[in-house]
Short mmCIF file of C-alpha atoms in Angstrom, two decimals:
data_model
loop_
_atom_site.label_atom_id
_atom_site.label_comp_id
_atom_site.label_asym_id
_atom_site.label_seq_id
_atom_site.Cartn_x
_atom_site.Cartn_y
_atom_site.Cartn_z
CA UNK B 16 -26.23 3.78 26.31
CA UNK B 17 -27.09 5.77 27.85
CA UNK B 18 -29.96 8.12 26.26
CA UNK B 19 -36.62 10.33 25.49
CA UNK B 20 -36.70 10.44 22.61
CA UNK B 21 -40.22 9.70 20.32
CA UNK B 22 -39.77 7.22 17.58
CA UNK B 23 -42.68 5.68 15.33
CA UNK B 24 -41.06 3.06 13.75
CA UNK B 25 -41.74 2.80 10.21
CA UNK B 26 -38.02 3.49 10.22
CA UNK B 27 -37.72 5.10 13.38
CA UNK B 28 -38.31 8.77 13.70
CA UNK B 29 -36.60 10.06 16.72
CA UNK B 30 -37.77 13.21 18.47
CA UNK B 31 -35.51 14.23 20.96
CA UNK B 32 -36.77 15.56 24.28
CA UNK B 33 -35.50 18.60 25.86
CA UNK B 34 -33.75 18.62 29.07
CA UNK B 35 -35.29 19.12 32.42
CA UNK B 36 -34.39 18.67 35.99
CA UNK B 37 -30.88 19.22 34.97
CA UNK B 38 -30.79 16.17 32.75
CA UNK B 39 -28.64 16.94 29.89
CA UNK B 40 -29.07 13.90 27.84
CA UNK B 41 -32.61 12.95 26.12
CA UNK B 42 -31.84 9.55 24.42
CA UNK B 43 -33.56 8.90 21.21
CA UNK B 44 -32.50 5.44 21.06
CA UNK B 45 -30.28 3.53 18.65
CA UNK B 46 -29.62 -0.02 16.85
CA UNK B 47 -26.37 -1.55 15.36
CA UNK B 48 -23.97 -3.54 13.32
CA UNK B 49 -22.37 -5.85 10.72
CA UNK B 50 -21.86 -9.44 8.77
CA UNK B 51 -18.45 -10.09 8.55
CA UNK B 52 -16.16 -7.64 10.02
CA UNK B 53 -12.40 -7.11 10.26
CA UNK B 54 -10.63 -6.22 13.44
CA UNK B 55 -8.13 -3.12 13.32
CA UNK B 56 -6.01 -0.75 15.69
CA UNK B 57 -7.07 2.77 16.32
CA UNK B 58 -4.99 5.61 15.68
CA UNK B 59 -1.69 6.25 17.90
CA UNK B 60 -2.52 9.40 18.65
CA UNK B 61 -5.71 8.74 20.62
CA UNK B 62 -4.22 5.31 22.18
CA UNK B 63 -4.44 5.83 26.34
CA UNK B 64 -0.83 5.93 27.71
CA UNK B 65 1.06 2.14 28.52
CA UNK B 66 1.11 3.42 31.96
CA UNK B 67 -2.44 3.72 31.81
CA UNK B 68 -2.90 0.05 29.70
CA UNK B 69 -1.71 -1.71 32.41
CA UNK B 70 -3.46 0.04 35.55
CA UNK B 71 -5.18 -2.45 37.72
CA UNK B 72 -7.72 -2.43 40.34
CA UNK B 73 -6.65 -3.91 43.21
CA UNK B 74 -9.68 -4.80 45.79
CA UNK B 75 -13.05 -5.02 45.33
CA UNK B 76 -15.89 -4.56 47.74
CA UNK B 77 -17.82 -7.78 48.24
CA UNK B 78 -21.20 -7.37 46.24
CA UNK B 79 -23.71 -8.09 47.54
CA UNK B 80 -26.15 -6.69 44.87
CA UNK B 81 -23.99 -7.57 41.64
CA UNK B 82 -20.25 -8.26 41.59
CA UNK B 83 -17.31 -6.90 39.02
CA UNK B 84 -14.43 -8.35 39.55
CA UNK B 85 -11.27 -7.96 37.29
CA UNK B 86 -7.20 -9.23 37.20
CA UNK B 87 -4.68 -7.88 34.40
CA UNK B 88 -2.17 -10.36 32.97
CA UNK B 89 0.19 -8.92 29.98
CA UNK B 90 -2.10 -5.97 29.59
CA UNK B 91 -4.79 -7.93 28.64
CA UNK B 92 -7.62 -7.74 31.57
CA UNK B 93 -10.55 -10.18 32.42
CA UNK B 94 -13.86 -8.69 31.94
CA UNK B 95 -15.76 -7.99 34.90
CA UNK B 96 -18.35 -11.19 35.72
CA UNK B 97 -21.70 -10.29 36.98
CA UNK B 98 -22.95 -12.22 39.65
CA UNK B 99 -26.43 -11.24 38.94
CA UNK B 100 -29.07 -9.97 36.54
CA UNK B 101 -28.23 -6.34 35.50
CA UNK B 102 -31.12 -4.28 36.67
CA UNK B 103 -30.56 -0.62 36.10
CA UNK B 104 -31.41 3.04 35.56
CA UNK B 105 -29.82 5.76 33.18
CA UNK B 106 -28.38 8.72 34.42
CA UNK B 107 -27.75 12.05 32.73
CA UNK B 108 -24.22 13.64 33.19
CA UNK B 109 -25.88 16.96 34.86
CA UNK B 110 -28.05 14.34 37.67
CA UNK B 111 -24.88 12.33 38.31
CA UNK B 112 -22.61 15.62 39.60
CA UNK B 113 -25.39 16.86 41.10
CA UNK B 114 -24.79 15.86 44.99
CA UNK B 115 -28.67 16.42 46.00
CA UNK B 116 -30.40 14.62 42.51
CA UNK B 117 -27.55 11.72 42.81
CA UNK B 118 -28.17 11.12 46.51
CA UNK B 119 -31.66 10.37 45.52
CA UNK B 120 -31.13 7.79 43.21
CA UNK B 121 -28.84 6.09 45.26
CA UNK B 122 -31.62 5.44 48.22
CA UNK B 123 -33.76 4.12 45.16
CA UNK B 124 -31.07 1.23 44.37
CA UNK B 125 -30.86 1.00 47.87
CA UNK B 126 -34.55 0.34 48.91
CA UNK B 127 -35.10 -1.56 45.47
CA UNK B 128 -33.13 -4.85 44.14
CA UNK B 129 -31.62 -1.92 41.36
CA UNK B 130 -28.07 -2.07 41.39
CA UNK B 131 -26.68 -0.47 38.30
CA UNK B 132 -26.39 2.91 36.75
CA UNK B 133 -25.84 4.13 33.12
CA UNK B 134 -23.53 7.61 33.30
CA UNK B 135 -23.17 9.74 30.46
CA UNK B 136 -19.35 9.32 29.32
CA UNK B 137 -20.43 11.01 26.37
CA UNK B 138 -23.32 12.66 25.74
CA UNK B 139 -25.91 13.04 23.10
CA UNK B 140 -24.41 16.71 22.19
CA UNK B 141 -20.82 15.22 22.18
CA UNK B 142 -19.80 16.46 25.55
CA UNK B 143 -17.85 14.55 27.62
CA UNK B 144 -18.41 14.66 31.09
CA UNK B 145 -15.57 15.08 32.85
CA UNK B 146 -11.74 16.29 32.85
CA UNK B 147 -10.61 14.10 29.77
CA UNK B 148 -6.99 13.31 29.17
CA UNK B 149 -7.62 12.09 25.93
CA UNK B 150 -5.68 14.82 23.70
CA UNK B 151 -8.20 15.30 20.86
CA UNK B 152 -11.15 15.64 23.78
CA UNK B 153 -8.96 18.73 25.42
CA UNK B 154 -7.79 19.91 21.89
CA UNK B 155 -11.29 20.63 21.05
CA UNK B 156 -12.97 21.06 24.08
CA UNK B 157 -14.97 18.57 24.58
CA UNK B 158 -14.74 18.84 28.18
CA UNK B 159 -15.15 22.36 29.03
CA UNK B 160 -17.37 23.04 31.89
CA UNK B 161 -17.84 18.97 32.94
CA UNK B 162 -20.80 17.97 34.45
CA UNK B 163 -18.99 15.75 36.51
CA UNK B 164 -16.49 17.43 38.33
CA UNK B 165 -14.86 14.43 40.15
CA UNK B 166 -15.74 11.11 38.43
CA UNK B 167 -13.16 9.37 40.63
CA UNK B 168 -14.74 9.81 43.24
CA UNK B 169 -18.54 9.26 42.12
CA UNK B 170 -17.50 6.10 41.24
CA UNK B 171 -15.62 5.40 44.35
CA UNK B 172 -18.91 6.28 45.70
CA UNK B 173 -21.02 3.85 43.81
CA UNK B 174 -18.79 1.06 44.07
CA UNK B 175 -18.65 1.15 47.76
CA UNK B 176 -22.83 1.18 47.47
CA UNK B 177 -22.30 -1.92 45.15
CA UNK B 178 -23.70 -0.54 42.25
CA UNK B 179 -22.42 -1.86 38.68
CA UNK B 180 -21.64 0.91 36.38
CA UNK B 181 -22.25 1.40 32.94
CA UNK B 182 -20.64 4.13 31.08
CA UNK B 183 -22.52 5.28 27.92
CA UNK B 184 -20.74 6.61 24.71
CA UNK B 185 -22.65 8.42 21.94
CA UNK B 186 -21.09 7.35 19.13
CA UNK B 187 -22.02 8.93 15.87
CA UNK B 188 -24.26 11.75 17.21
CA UNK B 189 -22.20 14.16 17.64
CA UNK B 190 -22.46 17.45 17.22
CA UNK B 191 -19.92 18.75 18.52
CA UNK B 192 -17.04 17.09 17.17
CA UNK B 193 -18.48 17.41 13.47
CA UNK B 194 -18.43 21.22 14.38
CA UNK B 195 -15.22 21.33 15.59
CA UNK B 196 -13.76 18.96 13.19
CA UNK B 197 -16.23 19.31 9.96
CA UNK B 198 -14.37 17.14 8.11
CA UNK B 199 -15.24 14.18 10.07
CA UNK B 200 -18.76 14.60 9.54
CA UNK B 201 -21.30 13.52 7.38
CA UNK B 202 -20.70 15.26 4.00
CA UNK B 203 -23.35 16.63 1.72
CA UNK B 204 -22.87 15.49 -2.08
CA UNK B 205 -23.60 18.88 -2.91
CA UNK B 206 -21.02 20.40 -0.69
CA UNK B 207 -21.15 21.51 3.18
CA UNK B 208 -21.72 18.90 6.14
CA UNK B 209 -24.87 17.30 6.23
CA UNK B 210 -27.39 17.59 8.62
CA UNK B 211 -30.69 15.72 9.71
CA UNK B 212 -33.77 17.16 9.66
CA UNK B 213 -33.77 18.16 13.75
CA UNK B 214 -30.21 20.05 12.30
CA UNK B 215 -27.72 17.70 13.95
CA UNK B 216 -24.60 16.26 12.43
CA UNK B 217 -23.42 13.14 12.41
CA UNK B 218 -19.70 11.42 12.23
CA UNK B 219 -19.31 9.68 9.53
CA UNK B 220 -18.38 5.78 10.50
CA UNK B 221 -16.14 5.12 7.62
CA UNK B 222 -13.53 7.66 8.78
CA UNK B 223 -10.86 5.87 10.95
CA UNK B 224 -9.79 8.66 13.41
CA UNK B 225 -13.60 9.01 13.91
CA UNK B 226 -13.76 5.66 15.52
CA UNK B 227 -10.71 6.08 17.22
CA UNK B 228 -12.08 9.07 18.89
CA UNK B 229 -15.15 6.90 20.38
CA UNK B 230 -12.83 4.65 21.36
CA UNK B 231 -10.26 6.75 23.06
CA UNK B 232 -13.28 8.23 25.58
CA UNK B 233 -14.28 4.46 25.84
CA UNK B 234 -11.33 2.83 27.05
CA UNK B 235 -10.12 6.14 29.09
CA UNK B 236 -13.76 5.26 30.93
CA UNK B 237 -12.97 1.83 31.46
CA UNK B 238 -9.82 2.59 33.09
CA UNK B 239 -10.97 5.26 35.32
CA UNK B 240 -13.54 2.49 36.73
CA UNK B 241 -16.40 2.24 34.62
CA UNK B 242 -17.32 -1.69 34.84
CA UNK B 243 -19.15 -1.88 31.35
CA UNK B 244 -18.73 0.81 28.11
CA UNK B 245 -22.21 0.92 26.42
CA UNK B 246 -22.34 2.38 22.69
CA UNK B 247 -25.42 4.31 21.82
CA UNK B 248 -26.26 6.06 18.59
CA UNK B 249 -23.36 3.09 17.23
CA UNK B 250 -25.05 3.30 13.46
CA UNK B 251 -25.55 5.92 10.46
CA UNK B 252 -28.58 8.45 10.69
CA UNK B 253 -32.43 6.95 9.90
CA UNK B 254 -33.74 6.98 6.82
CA UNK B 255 -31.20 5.55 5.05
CA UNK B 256 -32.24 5.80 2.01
CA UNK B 257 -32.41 9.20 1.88
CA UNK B 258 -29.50 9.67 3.57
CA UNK B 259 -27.86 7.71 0.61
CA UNK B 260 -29.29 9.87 -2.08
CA UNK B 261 -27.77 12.93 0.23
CA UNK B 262 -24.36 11.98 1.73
CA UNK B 263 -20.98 11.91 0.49
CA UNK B 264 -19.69 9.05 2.37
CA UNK B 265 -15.29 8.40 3.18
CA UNK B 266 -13.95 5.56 1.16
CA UNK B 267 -16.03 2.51 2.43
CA UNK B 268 -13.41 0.19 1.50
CA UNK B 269 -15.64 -2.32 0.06
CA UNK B 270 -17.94 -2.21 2.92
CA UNK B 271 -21.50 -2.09 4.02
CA UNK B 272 -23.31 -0.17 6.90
CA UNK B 273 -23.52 -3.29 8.61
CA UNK B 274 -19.56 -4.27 8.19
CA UNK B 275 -18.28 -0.69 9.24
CA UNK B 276 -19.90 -0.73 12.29
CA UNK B 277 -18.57 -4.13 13.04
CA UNK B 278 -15.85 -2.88 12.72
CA UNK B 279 -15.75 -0.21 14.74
CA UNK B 280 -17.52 -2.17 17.70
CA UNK B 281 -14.45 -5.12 16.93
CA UNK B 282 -11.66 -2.22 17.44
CA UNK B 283 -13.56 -1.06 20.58
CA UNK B 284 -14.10 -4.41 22.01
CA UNK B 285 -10.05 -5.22 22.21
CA UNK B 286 -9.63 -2.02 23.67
CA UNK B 287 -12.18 -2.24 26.37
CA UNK B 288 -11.15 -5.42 27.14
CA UNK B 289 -7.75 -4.39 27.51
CA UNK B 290 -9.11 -1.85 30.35
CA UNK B 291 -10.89 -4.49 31.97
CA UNK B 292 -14.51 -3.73 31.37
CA UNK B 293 -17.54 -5.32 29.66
CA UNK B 294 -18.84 -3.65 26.13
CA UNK B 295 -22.68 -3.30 25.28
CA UNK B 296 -24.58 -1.55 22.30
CA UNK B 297 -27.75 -0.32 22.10
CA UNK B 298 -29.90 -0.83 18.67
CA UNK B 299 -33.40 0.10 18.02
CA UNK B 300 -35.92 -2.27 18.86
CA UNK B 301 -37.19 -3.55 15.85
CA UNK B 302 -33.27 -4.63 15.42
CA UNK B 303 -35.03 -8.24 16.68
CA UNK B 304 -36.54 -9.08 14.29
CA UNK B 305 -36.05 -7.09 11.30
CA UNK B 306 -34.02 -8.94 8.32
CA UNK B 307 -31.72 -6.16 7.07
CA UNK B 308 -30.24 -3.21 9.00
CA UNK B 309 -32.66 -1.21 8.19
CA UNK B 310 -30.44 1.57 6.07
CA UNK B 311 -28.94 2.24 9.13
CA UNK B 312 -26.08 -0.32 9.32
CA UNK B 313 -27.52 -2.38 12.41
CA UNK B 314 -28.35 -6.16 12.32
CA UNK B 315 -28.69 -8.35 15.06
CA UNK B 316 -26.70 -11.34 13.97
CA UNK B 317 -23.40 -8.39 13.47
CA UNK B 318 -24.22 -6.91 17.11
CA UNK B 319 -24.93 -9.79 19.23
CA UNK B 320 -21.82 -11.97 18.10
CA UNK B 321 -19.33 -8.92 18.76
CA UNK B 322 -20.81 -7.21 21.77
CA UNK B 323 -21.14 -9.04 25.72
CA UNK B 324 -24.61 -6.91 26.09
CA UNK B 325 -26.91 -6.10 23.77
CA UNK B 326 -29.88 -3.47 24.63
CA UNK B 327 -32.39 -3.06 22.17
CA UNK B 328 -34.60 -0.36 23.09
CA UNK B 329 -37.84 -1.33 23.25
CA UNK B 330 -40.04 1.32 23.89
CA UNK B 331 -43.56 -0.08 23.18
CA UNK B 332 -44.94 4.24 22.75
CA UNK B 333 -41.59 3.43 19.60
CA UNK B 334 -43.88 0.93 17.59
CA UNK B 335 -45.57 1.62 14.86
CA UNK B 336 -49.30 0.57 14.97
CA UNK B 337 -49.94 -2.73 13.69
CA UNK B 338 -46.42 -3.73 15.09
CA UNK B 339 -46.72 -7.41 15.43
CA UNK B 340 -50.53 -7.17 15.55
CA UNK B 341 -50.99 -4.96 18.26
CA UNK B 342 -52.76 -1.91 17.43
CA UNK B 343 -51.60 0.84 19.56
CA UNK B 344 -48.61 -0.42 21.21
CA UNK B 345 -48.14 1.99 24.20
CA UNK B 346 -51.58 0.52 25.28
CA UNK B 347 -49.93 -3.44 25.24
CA UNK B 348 -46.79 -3.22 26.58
CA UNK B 349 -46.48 -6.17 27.65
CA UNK B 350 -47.44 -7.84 24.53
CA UNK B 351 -44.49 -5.58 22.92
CA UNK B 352 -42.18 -6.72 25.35
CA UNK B 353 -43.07 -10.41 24.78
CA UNK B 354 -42.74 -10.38 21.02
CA UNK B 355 -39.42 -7.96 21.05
CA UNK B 356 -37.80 -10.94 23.49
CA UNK B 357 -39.03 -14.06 21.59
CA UNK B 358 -37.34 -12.18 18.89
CA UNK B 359 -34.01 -11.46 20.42
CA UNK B 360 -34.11 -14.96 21.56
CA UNK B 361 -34.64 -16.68 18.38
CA UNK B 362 -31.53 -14.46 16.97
CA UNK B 363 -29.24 -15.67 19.80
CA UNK B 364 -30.35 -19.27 19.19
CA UNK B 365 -29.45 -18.94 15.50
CA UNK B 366 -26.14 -17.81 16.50
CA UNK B 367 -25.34 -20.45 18.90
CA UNK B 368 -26.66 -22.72 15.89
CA UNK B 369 -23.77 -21.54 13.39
CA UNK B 370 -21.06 -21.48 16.17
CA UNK B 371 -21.00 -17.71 17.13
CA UNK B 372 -20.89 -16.81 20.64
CA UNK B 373 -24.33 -14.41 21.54
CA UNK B 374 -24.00 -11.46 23.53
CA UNK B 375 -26.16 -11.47 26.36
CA UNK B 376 -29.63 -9.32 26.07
CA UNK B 377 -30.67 -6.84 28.56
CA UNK B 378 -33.49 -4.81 27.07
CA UNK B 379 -34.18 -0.93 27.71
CA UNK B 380 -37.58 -0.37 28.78
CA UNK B 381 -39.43 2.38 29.17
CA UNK B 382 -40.02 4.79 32.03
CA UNK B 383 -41.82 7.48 30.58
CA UNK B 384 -44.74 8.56 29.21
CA UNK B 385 -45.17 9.40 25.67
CA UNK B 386 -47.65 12.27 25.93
CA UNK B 387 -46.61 12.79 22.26
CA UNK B 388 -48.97 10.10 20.81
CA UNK B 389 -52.56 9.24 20.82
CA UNK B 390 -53.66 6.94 22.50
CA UNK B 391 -51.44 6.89 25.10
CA UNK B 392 -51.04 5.76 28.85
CA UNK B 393 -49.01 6.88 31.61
CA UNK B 394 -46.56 4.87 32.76
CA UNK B 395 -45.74 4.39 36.19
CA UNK B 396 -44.48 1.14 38.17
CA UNK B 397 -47.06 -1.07 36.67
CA UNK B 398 -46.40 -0.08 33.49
CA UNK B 399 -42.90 -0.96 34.19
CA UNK B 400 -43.39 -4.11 36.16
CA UNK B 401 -45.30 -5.28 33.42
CA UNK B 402 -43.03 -4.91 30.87
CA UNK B 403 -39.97 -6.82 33.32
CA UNK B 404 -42.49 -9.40 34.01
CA UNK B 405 -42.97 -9.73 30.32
CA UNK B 406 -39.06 -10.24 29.60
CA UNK B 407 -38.89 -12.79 32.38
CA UNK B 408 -41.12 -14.72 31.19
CA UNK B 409 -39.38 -14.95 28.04
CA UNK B 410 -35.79 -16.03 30.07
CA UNK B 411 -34.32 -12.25 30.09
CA UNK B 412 -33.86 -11.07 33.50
CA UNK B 413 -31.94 -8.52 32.98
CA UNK B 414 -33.44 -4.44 32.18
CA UNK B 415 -32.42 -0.83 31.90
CA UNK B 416 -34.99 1.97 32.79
CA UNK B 417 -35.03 4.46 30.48
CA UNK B 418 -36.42 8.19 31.86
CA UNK B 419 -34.72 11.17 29.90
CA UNK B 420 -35.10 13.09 33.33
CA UNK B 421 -33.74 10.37 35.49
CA UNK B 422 -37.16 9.90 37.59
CA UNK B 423 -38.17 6.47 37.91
CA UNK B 424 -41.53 5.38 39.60
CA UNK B 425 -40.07 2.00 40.40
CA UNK B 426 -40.54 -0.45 42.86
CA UNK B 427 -39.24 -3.96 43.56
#
């Protein structure tokens, strides 16, 4: 997803970082999904055009850093295959229309063996982008004042740099929508839309033309060139309990946290399939190895077995101390890093054991330093080289850099 923000993780508590260096998105990172889940169709009215459905690319530069490639048969599409390890960076909305701050990051894939970047689609306020032609974006706005002003041609950009892209879609974050459309928020049993305690609202997963929104800006992404949709915030708020006591929820239809947001991650799959891309989620970290969803509707075994990329966030300065033994966690990131991969690893294994098909993992790691806490470190490329060397070593090669201002001390 693209998404610092500060999470201790009893729960999780996510503070969200302001903005700077014309980054609009601070990511206070997410985990997600469901047992058994049922597979529907969005609503019509948000569908992308036939016309549209069956666009195809037609040429591809040779990779030579990672490789999509794509064909469209019937209006079903191929997924892209990646040649190699994903090995990228996120990028706010603001930094990738900026010519200057965009330049710069290229030159650092290009002097480094990076070769992907996570764009904003939708952002953590519930702005999109770019120009949208999805109606219910332009009926309420969503796009006013883009921060891309020609994605067509940043991608064109990055493609002929060979660098994979990654689109990322907050889900059920979103502010703006649940202002705009209040009844598809979060509603308070007492009466009014509900709100967490940093005052932002939240969709509320069990209403259908909420996930078909998501959806709509997902596949509309894919088919303007995005190689891979990634879902962030894809799960209710934290604190789940609470959030029980408090919340009003749609009909559920007989399901749980966990099922809804299968389902909703099943309905985007076929659809960003259709558009020929690849479809990741991120869940919190402790999504590894916890045994529920943690009140907030995300379990590994529901994720990994609908999803092609899975990206738990595993912020070591986002553990709790005591966290698998270590005692201040931003100190030991390696160690974090270690345990948080065994972890994922095991649950894949278990999945391959009972016949599901694992998603592949790809870890976000972190690129910041978490002045909020004490004890903490700063983290610059040892920090981070640490922490990759730490998932290798455990079989995952693959890693997004997480740095809410898009500056990365990295070095390959």
């Amino acid at each position: 997803m693209h998404r610092s923000g500060t999470v201790h993780f009893s729960l999780c508590i996510f503070l969200l970082v302001a903005v700077c260096s014309g980054c609009s998105a601070v990511k206070a990172r997410d985990e997600s999904v469901a047992p058994e889940v049922q597979q529907s169709q969005p609503a019509d009215i948000l569908k992308p055009s036939v016309d549209t459905m069956v666009k195809q690319k037609q040429t591809r530069l040779a990779r030579t850093k990672l490789k999509a490639t794509q064909s469209n048969k019937a209006a079903v599409t191929t997924r892209p295959t990646m040649t190699q390890p994903v090995r990228g960076i996120y990028v706010s909305g603001w930094v990738a229309g900026d010519k200057k701050q965009m330049a710069k990051l290229v030159r650092l894939v290009d002097r480094t063996d990076l070769n992907t970047m996570v764009i904003d689609v939708k952002n953590d306020y519930g702005n999109v982008t770019y120009r949208s032609q999805v109606d219910e974006v332009k009926a309420i706005g969503a796009d006013v004042n883009p921060a891309i002003p020609n994605i067509k041609g940043l991608l064109a950009q990055l493609k002929a740099k060979n660098i994979y892209t990654i689109g990322r879609v907050v889900a059920f974050k979103d502010p703006y929508y649940a202002k705009k459309r209040p009844t598809m928020a979060l509603q308070k049993k007492t009466g009014g839309v509900w709100k967490d305690k940093q005052g932002n609202l939240w969709l509320d997963p069990y209403q259908a033309k909420v996930r078909s929104y998501n959806i709509a800006i997902a596949r509309e992404a894919a088919e303007l060139g995005f190689d891979e949709i990634q879902f962030d915030y894809v799960r209710f708020p934290d604190n789940g309990a609470k959030v029980n006591r408090q919340v009003r929820f749609a009909p559920t239809g007989g399901k749980n946290k966990p099922a809804i947001i299968g389902t909703f991650l099943q309905e985007a799959r076929l659809q960003v399939h259709q558009a020929g891309a690849k479809l990741s989620a991120d869940v919190f970290g402790l999504v590894t190895s916890s045994k529920d969803d943690m009140g907030i509707g995300q379990t590994w075994r529901s994720i990994a077995s609908t999803v092609d990329v899975i990206s738990p966030m595993t912020y070591p300065s986002h553990y709790s101390s005591g966290t698998y033994g270590i005692h201040n966690p931003d100190l030991s990131p390696a160690a974090i890093i270690r345990q948080a991969m065994a972890d994922a690893k095991k649950g894949n294994a278990t999945l391959t054991t009972i016949g599901l098909q694992p998603a592949q993992i790809r870890p976000w790691l972190q690129s910041f330093t978490a002045t909020w806490i004490e004890p903490h470190q700063h983290y610059g490329a040892n920090q981070i080289q640490s922490q990759i060397n730490a998932a290798r070593k455990q079989g995952v090669t693959q890693f997004l850099l997480w740095n809410s201002e898009c500056k990365y001390d990295y070095r390959s």
